[in-house]
Amino acid sequence: ISLSLFQVMNLNCSLWQDNGISVKHFAFAKFSEVTEECFLLFTFILLMFLASLTGNALIALAIWTSPVLHTPMYFFLANLSLLEVGYTCSVIPKMLQSLVSEARGISMEGCATQMFFFTLFGISECCLLAAMAFDRYMAICSPLHYPVRMSRGVCAHLAMVSWGVGCMVSLGQTNYIFSLDFCGPCEIDHFFCDLPPILALACGDTSHNEAAVFVVAILCISSPFLLIVVSYGRILGAVRVMSSPEGRHKALSTCSSHLLVVTLFYGSASVTYLRPKTSHSPGMDKILSLFYTVVTSMLNPIIYSLRNKEVKAALWRILGRKK
């Protein structure tokens, strides 16, 4: 039945394209014609998806239930874990279905919804990582004023701004892109409704939309990254003048996990959205999309739990309690 529906949908795409009528449904490209390869990738992504959900949910639960972790640093970490859960859930289930099923179609409304939530969680994470870097800067460079300047209210406002910026940007970008006409082909050469592959299917001149995507990427990726670089530059300057080796080690250890997460997330996002259009290739874009949607989300809880004694202790308490 799913194969017949997919064939009918492809026929409709051809009819829409021939008659100049706007396309209302899309279909994701098939990863491979070899069934074994698709099943192997399905298994690989499913395991990482489950590990990501479990790890991020456990970290958020550990921070919520452990009073000793009710500090600004862990408040932001809990928000990061929630963002990662939403980030992966907005993309991975449909990706898994497309890998093992012939029903790879998605309506325009469904595609717009997926793009909205994917962009929302991605932009919010960019801003939240910058807020986490600012928190570390205040803790190390201004420890006496830290309790006042990073109070609960300030932390809540920073988190709300991160989520709010993500919501506004994703709403604007999604509305701007899906206001275009799509007259075929209707196959998306990707695993999900990302911005560049959807723009490639639009009719007419899309240069203004591509410029808007690039500008948003500059503002929402490069600007927070610049704030992170400045914060850690000041942190390194403060650490260098510390007289105590233990103090230097403690300061660097609290920042190393965040720096590793920033490198993984911003590295893959920058290569995807900031490189020239001429250097884009569908194969490389798919590999990068798998990395920043699945791999980084799975690695984040591992990085924070392995390098943080407080988080590890809280996780062991939760797991022991459940046992």
PDB file of C-alpha atoms in Angstrom:
ATOM      1  CA  ILE A   1       0.000   0.000   0.000  1.00  0.00           C
ATOM      2  CA  SER A   2       2.803   2.420   0.919  1.00  0.00           C
ATOM      3  CA  LEU A   3       4.568   1.699  -2.389  1.00  0.00           C
ATOM      4  CA  SER A   4       1.369   2.417  -4.328  1.00  0.00           C
ATOM      5  CA  LEU A   5       0.828   5.661  -2.434  1.00  0.00           C
ATOM      6  CA  PHE A   6       4.403   6.709  -3.115  1.00  0.00           C
ATOM      7  CA  GLN A   7       3.997   5.976  -6.841  1.00  0.00           C
ATOM      8  CA  VAL A   8       0.738   7.950  -6.947  1.00  0.00           C
ATOM      9  CA  MET A   9       2.417  10.848  -5.188  1.00  0.00           C
ATOM     10  CA  ASN A  10       5.287  10.832  -7.703  1.00  0.00           C
ATOM     11  CA  LEU A  11       2.744  10.786 -10.534  1.00  0.00           C
ATOM     12  CA  ASN A  12       0.989  13.766  -8.970  1.00  0.00           C
ATOM     13  CA  CYS A  13       4.333  15.575  -8.729  1.00  0.00           C
ATOM     14  CA  SER A  14       4.913  15.030 -12.435  1.00  0.00           C
ATOM     15  CA  LEU A  15       1.400  16.234 -13.296  1.00  0.00           C
ATOM     16  CA  TRP A  16       1.828  19.336 -11.145  1.00  0.00           C
ATOM     17  CA  GLN A  17       5.163  20.100 -12.750  1.00  0.00           C
ATOM     18  CA  ASP A  18       3.859  19.603 -16.303  1.00  0.00           C
ATOM     19  CA  ASN A  19       0.784  21.742 -15.702  1.00  0.00           C
ATOM     20  CA  GLY A  20       2.692  24.485 -13.898  1.00  0.00           C
ATOM     21  CA  ILE A  21       0.713  23.911 -10.706  1.00  0.00           C
ATOM     22  CA  SER A  22       2.474  24.399  -7.392  1.00  0.00           C
ATOM     23  CA  VAL A  23       3.704  21.239  -5.654  1.00  0.00           C
ATOM     24  CA  LYS A  24       1.894  20.467  -2.378  1.00  0.00           C
ATOM     25  CA  HIS A  25       3.792  17.324  -1.341  1.00  0.00           C
ATOM     26  CA  PHE A  26       7.457  16.393  -1.163  1.00  0.00           C
ATOM     27  CA  ALA A  27       9.354  13.127  -0.958  1.00  0.00           C
ATOM     28  CA  PHE A  28      12.710  12.512   0.686  1.00  0.00           C
ATOM     29  CA  ALA A  29      15.443  11.018  -1.472  1.00  0.00           C
ATOM     30  CA  LYS A  30      16.263   7.377  -0.928  1.00  0.00           C
ATOM     31  CA  PHE A  31      19.596   6.812   0.723  1.00  0.00           C
ATOM     32  CA  SER A  32      20.488   3.724  -1.279  1.00  0.00           C
ATOM     33  CA  GLU A  33      18.887   1.165  -3.552  1.00  0.00           C
ATOM     34  CA  VAL A  34      20.547  -1.561  -1.487  1.00  0.00           C
ATOM     35  CA  THR A  35      18.166  -2.635   1.283  1.00  0.00           C
ATOM     36  CA  GLU A  36      20.961  -3.850   3.552  1.00  0.00           C
ATOM     37  CA  GLU A  37      22.674  -0.454   3.495  1.00  0.00           C
ATOM     38  CA  CYS A  38      19.452   1.326   4.418  1.00  0.00           C
ATOM     39  CA  PHE A  39      18.766  -1.114   7.252  1.00  0.00           C
ATOM     40  CA  LEU A  40      22.334  -0.747   8.555  1.00  0.00           C
ATOM     41  CA  LEU A  41      22.033   3.046   8.612  1.00  0.00           C
ATOM     42  CA  PHE A  42      18.589   2.757  10.216  1.00  0.00           C
ATOM     43  CA  THR A  43      20.010   0.610  13.027  1.00  0.00           C
ATOM     44  CA  PHE A  44      22.968   2.944  13.507  1.00  0.00           C
ATOM     45  CA  ILE A  45      20.828   6.097  13.697  1.00  0.00           C
ATOM     46  CA  LEU A  46      18.193   4.438  15.907  1.00  0.00           C
ATOM     47  CA  LEU A  47      20.780   3.382  18.490  1.00  0.00           C
ATOM     48  CA  MET A  48      22.300   6.873  18.586  1.00  0.00           C
ATOM     49  CA  PHE A  49      18.827   8.431  18.776  1.00  0.00           C
ATOM     50  CA  LEU A  50      17.865   6.277  21.765  1.00  0.00           C
ATOM     51  CA  ALA A  51      21.210   6.991  23.444  1.00  0.00           C
ATOM     52  CA  SER A  52      20.722  10.727  22.876  1.00  0.00           C
ATOM     53  CA  LEU A  53      17.192  10.733  24.280  1.00  0.00           C
ATOM     54  CA  THR A  54      18.170   8.647  27.306  1.00  0.00           C
ATOM     55  CA  GLY A  55      21.317  10.635  28.092  1.00  0.00           C
ATOM     56  CA  ASN A  56      19.794  14.088  27.739  1.00  0.00           C
ATOM     57  CA  ALA A  57      16.631  13.121  29.628  1.00  0.00           C
ATOM     58  CA  LEU A  58      18.699  11.667  32.496  1.00  0.00           C
ATOM     59  CA  ILE A  59      20.858  14.798  32.751  1.00  0.00           C
ATOM     60  CA  ALA A  60      17.793  17.071  32.834  1.00  0.00           C
ATOM     61  CA  LEU A  61      16.170  14.818  35.457  1.00  0.00           C
ATOM     62  CA  ALA A  62      19.357  14.667  37.547  1.00  0.00           C
ATOM     63  CA  ILE A  63      19.662  18.455  37.615  1.00  0.00           C
ATOM     64  CA  TRP A  64      15.965  18.873  38.409  1.00  0.00           C
ATOM     65  CA  THR A  65      15.998  16.414  41.352  1.00  0.00           C
ATOM     66  CA  SER A  66      19.390  17.260  42.861  1.00  0.00           C
ATOM     67  CA  PRO A  67      19.428  20.457  44.999  1.00  0.00           C
ATOM     68  CA  VAL A  68      23.225  20.677  44.818  1.00  0.00           C
ATOM     69  CA  LEU A  69      22.927  21.180  41.061  1.00  0.00           C
ATOM     70  CA  HIS A  70      20.527  24.122  41.309  1.00  0.00           C
ATOM     71  CA  THR A  71      23.146  26.607  40.105  1.00  0.00           C
ATOM     72  CA  PRO A  72      23.301  28.774  36.954  1.00  0.00           C
ATOM     73  CA  MET A  73      25.738  26.449  35.167  1.00  0.00           C
ATOM     74  CA  TYR A  74      23.511  23.408  35.615  1.00  0.00           C
ATOM     75  CA  PHE A  75      20.357  25.397  34.911  1.00  0.00           C
ATOM     76  CA  PHE A  76      21.741  26.177  31.459  1.00  0.00           C
ATOM     77  CA  LEU A  77      22.878  22.570  31.054  1.00  0.00           C
ATOM     78  CA  ALA A  78      19.333  21.347  31.762  1.00  0.00           C
ATOM     79  CA  ASN A  79      18.013  23.744  29.113  1.00  0.00           C
ATOM     80  CA  LEU A  80      20.648  22.462  26.682  1.00  0.00           C
ATOM     81  CA  SER A  81      19.527  18.873  27.301  1.00  0.00           C
ATOM     82  CA  LEU A  82      15.886  19.812  26.646  1.00  0.00           C
ATOM     83  CA  LEU A  83      16.909  21.550  23.425  1.00  0.00           C
ATOM     84  CA  GLU A  84      18.796  18.456  22.306  1.00  0.00           C
ATOM     85  CA  VAL A  85      15.747  16.268  22.948  1.00  0.00           C
ATOM     86  CA  GLY A  86      13.549  18.551  20.861  1.00  0.00           C
ATOM     87  CA  TYR A  87      16.243  18.939  18.205  1.00  0.00           C
ATOM     88  CA  THR A  88      16.533  15.219  17.569  1.00  0.00           C
ATOM     89  CA  CYS A  89      12.806  14.461  17.908  1.00  0.00           C
ATOM     90  CA  SER A  90      11.958  17.051  15.250  1.00  0.00           C
ATOM     91  CA  VAL A  91      14.065  15.258  12.622  1.00  0.00           C
ATOM     92  CA  ILE A  92      15.070  11.691  13.469  1.00  0.00           C
ATOM     93  CA  PRO A  93      11.683   9.840  13.571  1.00  0.00           C
ATOM     94  CA  LYS A  94      10.787  10.888  10.017  1.00  0.00           C
ATOM     95  CA  MET A  95      14.349  10.161   8.910  1.00  0.00           C
ATOM     96  CA  LEU A  96      14.114   6.618  10.300  1.00  0.00           C
ATOM     97  CA  GLN A  97      10.784   6.045   8.566  1.00  0.00           C
ATOM     98  CA  SER A  98      12.220   7.185   5.237  1.00  0.00           C
ATOM     99  CA  LEU A  99      15.134   4.758   5.541  1.00  0.00           C
ATOM    100  CA  VAL A 100      13.070   1.575   5.830  1.00  0.00           C
ATOM    101  CA  SER A 101       9.786   2.485   4.168  1.00  0.00           C
ATOM    102  CA  GLU A 102       8.665   3.407   0.686  1.00  0.00           C
ATOM    103  CA  ALA A 103       6.330   5.972   2.240  1.00  0.00           C
ATOM    104  CA  ARG A 104       8.908   8.753   2.124  1.00  0.00           C
ATOM    105  CA  GLY A 105       6.453  11.513   1.341  1.00  0.00           C
ATOM    106  CA  ILE A 106       5.700  14.568   3.474  1.00  0.00           C
ATOM    107  CA  SER A 107       3.114  17.290   2.980  1.00  0.00           C
ATOM    108  CA  MET A 108       4.144  20.904   2.581  1.00  0.00           C
ATOM    109  CA  GLU A 109       2.590  21.690   5.970  1.00  0.00           C
ATOM    110  CA  GLY A 110       4.479  18.816   7.578  1.00  0.00           C
ATOM    111  CA  CYS A 111       7.720  19.950   5.954  1.00  0.00           C
ATOM    112  CA  ALA A 112       7.189  23.522   7.162  1.00  0.00           C
ATOM    113  CA  THR A 113       6.483  22.256  10.691  1.00  0.00           C
ATOM    114  CA  GLN A 114       9.632  20.161  10.700  1.00  0.00           C
ATOM    115  CA  MET A 115      11.711  23.090   9.447  1.00  0.00           C
ATOM    116  CA  PHE A 116      10.207  25.414  12.067  1.00  0.00           C
ATOM    117  CA  PHE A 117      11.039  23.180  15.038  1.00  0.00           C
ATOM    118  CA  PHE A 118      14.434  22.165  13.682  1.00  0.00           C
ATOM    119  CA  THR A 119      15.414  25.832  13.212  1.00  0.00           C
ATOM    120  CA  LEU A 120      13.861  26.801  16.558  1.00  0.00           C
ATOM    121  CA  PHE A 121      15.919  24.319  18.560  1.00  0.00           C
ATOM    122  CA  GLY A 122      19.084  24.914  16.524  1.00  0.00           C
ATOM    123  CA  ILE A 123      19.084  28.726  16.838  1.00  0.00           C
ATOM    124  CA  SER A 124      18.098  28.519  20.509  1.00  0.00           C
ATOM    125  CA  GLU A 125      21.051  26.216  21.143  1.00  0.00           C
ATOM    126  CA  CYS A 126      23.429  28.691  19.499  1.00  0.00           C
ATOM    127  CA  CYS A 127      22.228  31.450  21.820  1.00  0.00           C
ATOM    128  CA  LEU A 128      22.204  29.192  24.885  1.00  0.00           C
ATOM    129  CA  LEU A 129      25.806  28.103  24.310  1.00  0.00           C
ATOM    130  CA  ALA A 130      26.759  31.791  24.283  1.00  0.00           C
ATOM    131  CA  ALA A 131      24.849  32.308  27.556  1.00  0.00           C
ATOM    132  CA  MET A 132      26.733  29.364  29.086  1.00  0.00           C
ATOM    133  CA  ALA A 133      30.059  30.908  28.034  1.00  0.00           C
ATOM    134  CA  PHE A 134      29.022  34.227  29.620  1.00  0.00           C
ATOM    135  CA  ASP A 135      28.111  32.372  32.818  1.00  0.00           C
ATOM    136  CA  ARG A 136      31.583  30.789  32.974  1.00  0.00           C
ATOM    137  CA  TYR A 137      33.162  34.196  32.308  1.00  0.00           C
ATOM    138  CA  MET A 138      31.267  35.764  35.218  1.00  0.00           C
ATOM    139  CA  ALA A 139      32.063  32.841  37.553  1.00  0.00           C
ATOM    140  CA  ILE A 140      35.820  32.934  36.881  1.00  0.00           C
ATOM    141  CA  CYS A 141      36.526  36.601  36.135  1.00  0.00           C
ATOM    142  CA  SER A 142      34.084  38.186  38.603  1.00  0.00           C
ATOM    143  CA  PRO A 143      33.481  35.629  41.380  1.00  0.00           C
ATOM    144  CA  LEU A 144      32.554  38.201  44.058  1.00  0.00           C
ATOM    145  CA  HIS A 145      29.725  39.665  41.971  1.00  0.00           C
ATOM    146  CA  TYR A 146      28.704  36.332  40.452  1.00  0.00           C
ATOM    147  CA  PRO A 147      25.751  35.525  42.797  1.00  0.00           C
ATOM    148  CA  VAL A 148      24.158  38.909  42.056  1.00  0.00           C
ATOM    149  CA  ARG A 149      24.912  39.226  38.342  1.00  0.00           C
ATOM    150  CA  MET A 150      23.904  35.636  37.601  1.00  0.00           C
ATOM    151  CA  SER A 151      20.869  35.406  39.846  1.00  0.00           C
ATOM    152  CA  ARG A 152      17.927  33.137  39.116  1.00  0.00           C
ATOM    153  CA  GLY A 153      16.097  35.968  37.417  1.00  0.00           C
ATOM    154  CA  VAL A 154      19.024  36.807  35.138  1.00  0.00           C
ATOM    155  CA  CYS A 155      19.510  33.147  34.197  1.00  0.00           C
ATOM    156  CA  ALA A 156      15.791  32.744  33.470  1.00  0.00           C
ATOM    157  CA  HIS A 157      15.849  35.841  31.266  1.00  0.00           C
ATOM    158  CA  LEU A 158      18.895  34.595  29.337  1.00  0.00           C
ATOM    159  CA  ALA A 159      17.209  31.243  28.743  1.00  0.00           C
ATOM    160  CA  MET A 160      13.967  32.951  27.685  1.00  0.00           C
ATOM    161  CA  VAL A 161      15.862  35.196  25.272  1.00  0.00           C
ATOM    162  CA  SER A 162      17.581  32.144  23.755  1.00  0.00           C
ATOM    163  CA  TRP A 163      14.263  30.366  23.211  1.00  0.00           C
ATOM    164  CA  GLY A 164      12.591  33.577  22.048  1.00  0.00           C
ATOM    165  CA  VAL A 165      15.248  34.378  19.446  1.00  0.00           C
ATOM    166  CA  GLY A 166      15.034  30.818  18.136  1.00  0.00           C
ATOM    167  CA  CYS A 167      11.241  31.063  17.878  1.00  0.00           C
ATOM    168  CA  MET A 168      11.257  34.409  16.040  1.00  0.00           C
ATOM    169  CA  VAL A 169      14.011  33.438  13.613  1.00  0.00           C
ATOM    170  CA  SER A 170      12.494  30.041  12.812  1.00  0.00           C
ATOM    171  CA  LEU A 171       9.036  31.552  12.315  1.00  0.00           C
ATOM    172  CA  GLY A 172      10.381  34.234   9.986  1.00  0.00           C
ATOM    173  CA  GLN A 173      12.589  31.884   7.964  1.00  0.00           C
ATOM    174  CA  THR A 174       9.937  29.196   7.597  1.00  0.00           C
ATOM    175  CA  ASN A 175       7.276  31.689   6.549  1.00  0.00           C
ATOM    176  CA  TYR A 176       9.671  33.376   4.086  1.00  0.00           C
ATOM    177  CA  ILE A 177      10.714  30.119   2.421  1.00  0.00           C
ATOM    178  CA  PHE A 178       7.272  28.513   2.221  1.00  0.00           C
ATOM    179  CA  SER A 179       5.767  31.652   0.745  1.00  0.00           C
ATOM    180  CA  LEU A 180       7.596  30.631  -2.455  1.00  0.00           C
ATOM    181  CA  ASP A 181       6.083  28.463  -5.165  1.00  0.00           C
ATOM    182  CA  PHE A 182       7.401  24.940  -5.685  1.00  0.00           C
ATOM    183  CA  CYS A 183       6.737  23.615  -9.181  1.00  0.00           C
ATOM    184  CA  GLY A 184       8.857  20.469  -9.162  1.00  0.00           C
ATOM    185  CA  PRO A 185      10.659  18.226  -8.873  1.00  0.00           C
ATOM    186  CA  CYS A 186       9.183  17.303  -5.527  1.00  0.00           C
ATOM    187  CA  GLU A 187      12.005  15.039  -4.283  1.00  0.00           C
ATOM    188  CA  ILE A 188      14.102  16.551  -1.493  1.00  0.00           C
ATOM    189  CA  ASP A 189      17.688  15.420  -1.888  1.00  0.00           C
ATOM    190  CA  HIS A 190      18.109  15.172   1.866  1.00  0.00           C
ATOM    191  CA  PHE A 191      16.942  13.312   4.985  1.00  0.00           C
ATOM    192  CA  PHE A 192      14.765  16.120   6.343  1.00  0.00           C
ATOM    193  CA  CYS A 193      13.377  19.555   5.463  1.00  0.00           C
ATOM    194  CA  ASP A 194      16.511  21.620   5.870  1.00  0.00           C
ATOM    195  CA  LEU A 195      16.682  25.134   4.419  1.00  0.00           C
ATOM    196  CA  PRO A 196      19.157  24.722   1.493  1.00  0.00           C
ATOM    197  CA  PRO A 197      17.580  21.586  -0.079  1.00  0.00           C
ATOM    198  CA  ILE A 198      14.078  23.084   0.158  1.00  0.00           C
ATOM    199  CA  LEU A 199      15.235  26.317  -1.479  1.00  0.00           C
ATOM    200  CA  ALA A 200      16.709  24.242  -4.308  1.00  0.00           C
ATOM    201  CA  LEU A 201      13.175  23.077  -5.214  1.00  0.00           C
ATOM    202  CA  ALA A 202      11.610  26.549  -5.358  1.00  0.00           C
ATOM    203  CA  CYS A 203      10.582  28.184  -8.618  1.00  0.00           C
ATOM    204  CA  GLY A 204      12.100  31.361  -9.978  1.00  0.00           C
ATOM    205  CA  ASP A 205      14.788  33.502  -8.401  1.00  0.00           C
ATOM    206  CA  THR A 206      15.630  32.504  -4.828  1.00  0.00           C
ATOM    207  CA  SER A 207      18.680  34.709  -4.413  1.00  0.00           C
ATOM    208  CA  HIS A 208      16.927  36.923  -1.847  1.00  0.00           C
ATOM    209  CA  ASN A 209      15.928  33.889   0.209  1.00  0.00           C
ATOM    210  CA  GLU A 210      19.449  32.461   0.029  1.00  0.00           C
ATOM    211  CA  ALA A 211      20.837  35.815   1.115  1.00  0.00           C
ATOM    212  CA  ALA A 212      18.372  35.880   4.033  1.00  0.00           C
ATOM    213  CA  VAL A 213      19.447  32.392   5.119  1.00  0.00           C
ATOM    214  CA  PHE A 214      23.102  33.432   4.938  1.00  0.00           C
ATOM    215  CA  VAL A 215      22.495  36.653   6.909  1.00  0.00           C
ATOM    216  CA  VAL A 216      20.587  34.771   9.602  1.00  0.00           C
ATOM    217  CA  ALA A 217      23.393  32.211   9.767  1.00  0.00           C
ATOM    218  CA  ILE A 218      25.921  35.036  10.198  1.00  0.00           C
ATOM    219  CA  LEU A 219      23.880  36.708  12.939  1.00  0.00           C
ATOM    220  CA  CYS A 220      22.754  33.585  14.795  1.00  0.00           C
ATOM    221  CA  ILE A 221      25.873  31.435  14.382  1.00  0.00           C
ATOM    222  CA  SER A 222      28.796  33.836  14.053  1.00  0.00           C
ATOM    223  CA  SER A 223      27.617  36.432  16.597  1.00  0.00           C
ATOM    224  CA  PRO A 224      27.110  33.977  19.497  1.00  0.00           C
ATOM    225  CA  PHE A 225      30.344  32.254  18.527  1.00  0.00           C
ATOM    226  CA  LEU A 226      32.169  35.601  18.683  1.00  0.00           C
ATOM    227  CA  LEU A 227      30.748  36.174  22.169  1.00  0.00           C
ATOM    228  CA  ILE A 228      31.972  32.713  23.191  1.00  0.00           C
ATOM    229  CA  VAL A 229      35.466  33.438  21.825  1.00  0.00           C
ATOM    230  CA  VAL A 230      35.637  36.779  23.659  1.00  0.00           C
ATOM    231  CA  SER A 231      34.409  35.191  26.910  1.00  0.00           C
ATOM    232  CA  TYR A 232      36.974  32.419  26.810  1.00  0.00           C
ATOM    233  CA  GLY A 233      39.702  34.851  25.824  1.00  0.00           C
ATOM    234  CA  ARG A 234      38.983  36.781  29.012  1.00  0.00           C
ATOM    235  CA  ILE A 235      38.790  33.525  30.976  1.00  0.00           C
ATOM    236  CA  LEU A 236      42.197  32.384  29.738  1.00  0.00           C
ATOM    237  CA  GLY A 237      43.632  35.776  30.668  1.00  0.00           C
ATOM    238  CA  ALA A 238      42.221  35.442  34.187  1.00  0.00           C
ATOM    239  CA  VAL A 239      43.450  31.855  34.553  1.00  0.00           C
ATOM    240  CA  ARG A 240      47.002  32.800  33.553  1.00  0.00           C
ATOM    241  CA  VAL A 241      47.353  35.219  36.476  1.00  0.00           C
ATOM    242  CA  MET A 242      45.977  32.779  39.055  1.00  0.00           C
ATOM    243  CA  SER A 243      48.594  31.890  41.652  1.00  0.00           C
ATOM    244  CA  SER A 244      47.036  28.591  42.712  1.00  0.00           C
ATOM    245  CA  PRO A 245      47.531  25.555  40.411  1.00  0.00           C
ATOM    246  CA  GLU A 246      44.404  24.002  41.903  1.00  0.00           C
ATOM    247  CA  GLY A 247      42.407  27.104  41.017  1.00  0.00           C
ATOM    248  CA  ARG A 248      43.680  27.044  37.434  1.00  0.00           C
ATOM    249  CA  HIS A 249      42.860  23.357  37.089  1.00  0.00           C
ATOM    250  CA  LYS A 250      39.354  23.809  38.501  1.00  0.00           C
ATOM    251  CA  ALA A 251      38.636  26.788  36.240  1.00  0.00           C
ATOM    252  CA  LEU A 252      39.823  24.997  33.117  1.00  0.00           C
ATOM    253  CA  SER A 253      38.018  21.754  33.975  1.00  0.00           C
ATOM    254  CA  THR A 254      34.659  23.538  34.305  1.00  0.00           C
ATOM    255  CA  CYS A 255      35.153  25.094  30.854  1.00  0.00           C
ATOM    256  CA  SER A 256      36.595  22.146  28.930  1.00  0.00           C
ATOM    257  CA  SER A 257      33.279  20.288  28.549  1.00  0.00           C
ATOM    258  CA  HIS A 258      31.517  23.373  27.256  1.00  0.00           C
ATOM    259  CA  LEU A 259      34.352  24.145  24.848  1.00  0.00           C
ATOM    260  CA  LEU A 260      34.211  20.633  23.400  1.00  0.00           C
ATOM    261  CA  VAL A 261      30.428  20.856  22.883  1.00  0.00           C
ATOM    262  CA  VAL A 262      30.813  24.299  21.264  1.00  0.00           C
ATOM    263  CA  THR A 263      33.487  22.975  18.904  1.00  0.00           C
ATOM    264  CA  LEU A 264      31.338  20.027  17.795  1.00  0.00           C
ATOM    265  CA  PHE A 265      28.147  22.034  17.335  1.00  0.00           C
ATOM    266  CA  TYR A 266      29.532  25.207  15.774  1.00  0.00           C
ATOM    267  CA  GLY A 267      32.030  23.351  13.621  1.00  0.00           C
ATOM    268  CA  SER A 268      29.392  21.269  11.843  1.00  0.00           C
ATOM    269  CA  ALA A 269      26.852  24.134  11.678  1.00  0.00           C
ATOM    270  CA  SER A 270      29.382  26.570  10.207  1.00  0.00           C
ATOM    271  CA  VAL A 271      30.501  24.143   7.524  1.00  0.00           C
ATOM    272  CA  THR A 272      26.867  23.485   6.598  1.00  0.00           C
ATOM    273  CA  TYR A 273      25.427  27.004   6.491  1.00  0.00           C
ATOM    274  CA  LEU A 274      28.373  29.387   6.024  1.00  0.00           C
ATOM    275  CA  ARG A 275      30.323  27.770   3.190  1.00  0.00           C
ATOM    276  CA  PRO A 276      29.747  29.003  -0.383  1.00  0.00           C
ATOM    277  CA  LYS A 277      26.859  27.548  -2.348  1.00  0.00           C
ATOM    278  CA  THR A 278      29.216  26.308  -5.080  1.00  0.00           C
ATOM    279  CA  SER A 279      30.953  23.989  -2.608  1.00  0.00           C
ATOM    280  CA  HIS A 280      27.722  22.299  -1.495  1.00  0.00           C
ATOM    281  CA  SER A 281      27.233  18.661  -2.450  1.00  0.00           C
ATOM    282  CA  PRO A 282      24.233  16.488  -1.490  1.00  0.00           C
ATOM    283  CA  GLY A 283      26.447  13.697  -0.151  1.00  0.00           C
ATOM    284  CA  MET A 284      28.500  15.984   2.105  1.00  0.00           C
ATOM    285  CA  ASP A 285      25.384  17.822   3.306  1.00  0.00           C
ATOM    286  CA  LYS A 286      23.786  14.521   4.332  1.00  0.00           C
ATOM    287  CA  ILE A 287      26.874  13.428   6.253  1.00  0.00           C
ATOM    288  CA  LEU A 288      27.063  16.777   8.057  1.00  0.00           C
ATOM    289  CA  SER A 289      23.346  16.669   8.840  1.00  0.00           C
ATOM    290  CA  LEU A 290      23.752  13.246  10.443  1.00  0.00           C
ATOM    291  CA  PHE A 291      26.622  14.607  12.504  1.00  0.00           C
ATOM    292  CA  TYR A 292      24.944  17.700  13.930  1.00  0.00           C
ATOM    293  CA  THR A 293      21.493  16.137  14.375  1.00  0.00           C
ATOM    294  CA  VAL A 294      22.477  12.744  15.809  1.00  0.00           C
ATOM    295  CA  VAL A 295      26.138  12.486  16.805  1.00  0.00           C
ATOM    296  CA  THR A 296      26.536  15.776  18.689  1.00  0.00           C
ATOM    297  CA  SER A 297      23.237  15.273  20.536  1.00  0.00           C
ATOM    298  CA  MET A 298      24.420  11.847  21.650  1.00  0.00           C
ATOM    299  CA  LEU A 299      27.894  13.051  22.662  1.00  0.00           C
ATOM    300  CA  ASN A 300      26.773  16.052  24.743  1.00  0.00           C
ATOM    301  CA  PRO A 301      25.454  14.089  27.764  1.00  0.00           C
ATOM    302  CA  ILE A 302      28.489  11.800  27.599  1.00  0.00           C
ATOM    303  CA  ILE A 303      30.869  14.765  27.604  1.00  0.00           C
ATOM    304  CA  TYR A 304      29.178  16.502  30.527  1.00  0.00           C
ATOM    305  CA  SER A 305      28.640  13.377  32.622  1.00  0.00           C
ATOM    306  CA  LEU A 306      32.144  11.945  32.198  1.00  0.00           C
ATOM    307  CA  ARG A 307      33.939  15.211  32.974  1.00  0.00           C
ATOM    308  CA  ASN A 308      31.731  16.417  35.818  1.00  0.00           C
ATOM    309  CA  LYS A 309      31.725  14.728  39.223  1.00  0.00           C
ATOM    310  CA  GLU A 310      28.526  16.423  40.430  1.00  0.00           C
ATOM    311  CA  VAL A 311      26.554  15.289  37.371  1.00  0.00           C
ATOM    312  CA  LYS A 312      27.934  11.760  37.637  1.00  0.00           C
ATOM    313  CA  ALA A 313      26.977  11.586  41.322  1.00  0.00           C
ATOM    314  CA  ALA A 314      23.439  12.824  40.581  1.00  0.00           C
ATOM    315  CA  LEU A 315      23.064  10.309  37.741  1.00  0.00           C
ATOM    316  CA  TRP A 316      24.212   7.447  39.960  1.00  0.00           C
ATOM    317  CA  ARG A 317      21.676   8.504  42.605  1.00  0.00           C
ATOM    318  CA  ILE A 318      18.869   8.457  40.050  1.00  0.00           C
ATOM    319  CA  LEU A 319      19.927   5.118  38.554  1.00  0.00           C
ATOM    320  CA  GLY A 320      20.373   3.589  41.996  1.00  0.00           C
ATOM    321  CA  ARG A 321      16.986   4.867  43.119  1.00  0.00           C
ATOM    322  CA  LYS A 322      15.308   3.409  40.030  1.00  0.00           C
ATOM    323  CA  LYS A 323      17.110   0.109  40.533  1.00  0.00           C
TER     324      LYS A 323
END
